[in-house]
Amino acid sequence: MGTVANTMVIGDFPQLRLIAWNRDPHDVITGEETFNFYEQNWRFVDEKALLPHERDLIDRLTREYGRGILHI
């Protein structure tokens, strides 16, 4: 889950894959890009379908890039 520190493979996270539908699921993106995808497209995220590792990722990115706040 992630190839280099603070990068993610889109396809490793089901909800991210849905909201990044126009990107190749094998694309590697930065933590900041990932946070922006979630924040800007949260209305399309199915919170009930979030897997624990994806929820943990969102929590970590919110602390790192959102200063503790996910603006949704």
Short mmCIF file of C-alpha atoms in Angstrom, two decimals:
data_model
loop_
_atom_site.label_atom_id
_atom_site.label_comp_id
_atom_site.label_asym_id
_atom_site.label_seq_id
_atom_site.Cartn_x
_atom_site.Cartn_y
_atom_site.Cartn_z
CA MET A 1 0.00 0.00 0.00
CA GLY A 2 2.11 2.79 -1.28
CA THR A 3 5.40 2.37 -3.03
CA VAL A 4 7.50 5.09 -1.44
CA ALA A 5 6.99 6.91 1.83
CA ASN A 6 4.03 9.24 1.49
CA THR A 7 2.93 8.04 -1.93
CA MET A 8 -0.06 5.85 -2.71
CA VAL A 9 -1.14 3.59 -5.53
CA ILE A 10 -4.67 4.66 -6.43
CA GLY A 11 -5.93 1.11 -6.90
CA ASP A 12 -4.88 0.08 -3.37
CA PHE A 13 -7.79 2.07 -1.92
CA PRO A 14 -11.27 1.25 -3.25
CA GLN A 15 -12.94 4.59 -2.53
CA LEU A 16 -9.94 6.52 -3.85
CA ARG A 17 -10.15 4.45 -7.01
CA LEU A 18 -13.80 5.46 -7.40
CA ILE A 19 -13.18 9.17 -6.96
CA ALA A 20 -10.05 9.08 -9.12
CA TRP A 21 -11.93 7.27 -11.88
CA ASN A 22 -10.17 9.25 -14.61
CA ARG A 23 -6.70 8.14 -13.47
CA ASP A 24 -4.99 4.81 -14.05
CA PRO A 25 -5.45 2.67 -10.91
CA HIS A 26 -1.72 1.89 -11.05
CA ASP A 27 -0.76 5.57 -10.84
CA VAL A 28 1.33 6.54 -7.85
CA ILE A 29 0.31 9.86 -6.32
CA THR A 30 1.59 11.91 -3.43
CA GLY A 31 -0.04 12.14 -0.05
CA GLU A 32 -1.06 15.71 -0.76
CA GLU A 33 -2.72 14.73 -4.06
CA THR A 34 -4.49 11.89 -2.28
CA PHE A 35 -5.76 14.20 0.45
CA ASN A 36 -7.02 16.64 -2.18
CA PHE A 37 -8.88 13.87 -4.02
CA TYR A 38 -10.67 12.85 -0.82
CA GLU A 39 -11.42 16.40 0.29
CA GLN A 40 -12.68 17.64 -3.07
CA ASN A 41 -14.73 14.52 -3.86
CA TRP A 42 -15.94 13.45 -0.43
CA ARG A 43 -19.58 13.58 -1.53
CA PHE A 44 -18.85 10.54 -3.72
CA VAL A 45 -17.13 8.52 -0.98
CA ASP A 46 -19.22 5.75 0.54
CA GLU A 47 -18.16 6.06 4.18
CA LYS A 48 -19.78 2.74 5.09
CA ALA A 49 -17.66 0.98 2.46
CA LEU A 50 -14.33 2.39 3.68
CA LEU A 51 -11.93 -0.39 4.59
CA PRO A 52 -9.94 0.05 7.81
CA HIS A 53 -6.67 0.72 5.98
CA GLU A 54 -8.33 3.39 3.86
CA ARG A 55 -9.93 5.05 6.90
CA ASP A 56 -6.50 5.05 8.59
CA LEU A 57 -4.99 6.65 5.49
CA ILE A 58 -7.62 9.40 5.43
CA ASP A 59 -7.07 10.07 9.14
CA ARG A 60 -3.30 10.30 8.66
CA LEU A 61 -3.59 12.55 5.60
CA THR A 62 -6.05 14.79 7.42
CA ARG A 63 -3.54 15.26 10.24
CA GLU A 64 -0.63 15.84 7.85
CA TYR A 65 -2.19 17.97 5.12
CA GLY A 66 -5.44 19.24 6.58
CA ARG A 67 -4.03 20.21 9.97
CA GLY A 68 -6.59 17.88 11.51
CA ILE A 69 -9.54 19.07 9.42
CA LEU A 70 -11.09 17.40 6.39
CA HIS A 71 -13.14 20.16 4.78
CA ILE A 72 -16.18 18.29 3.51
#
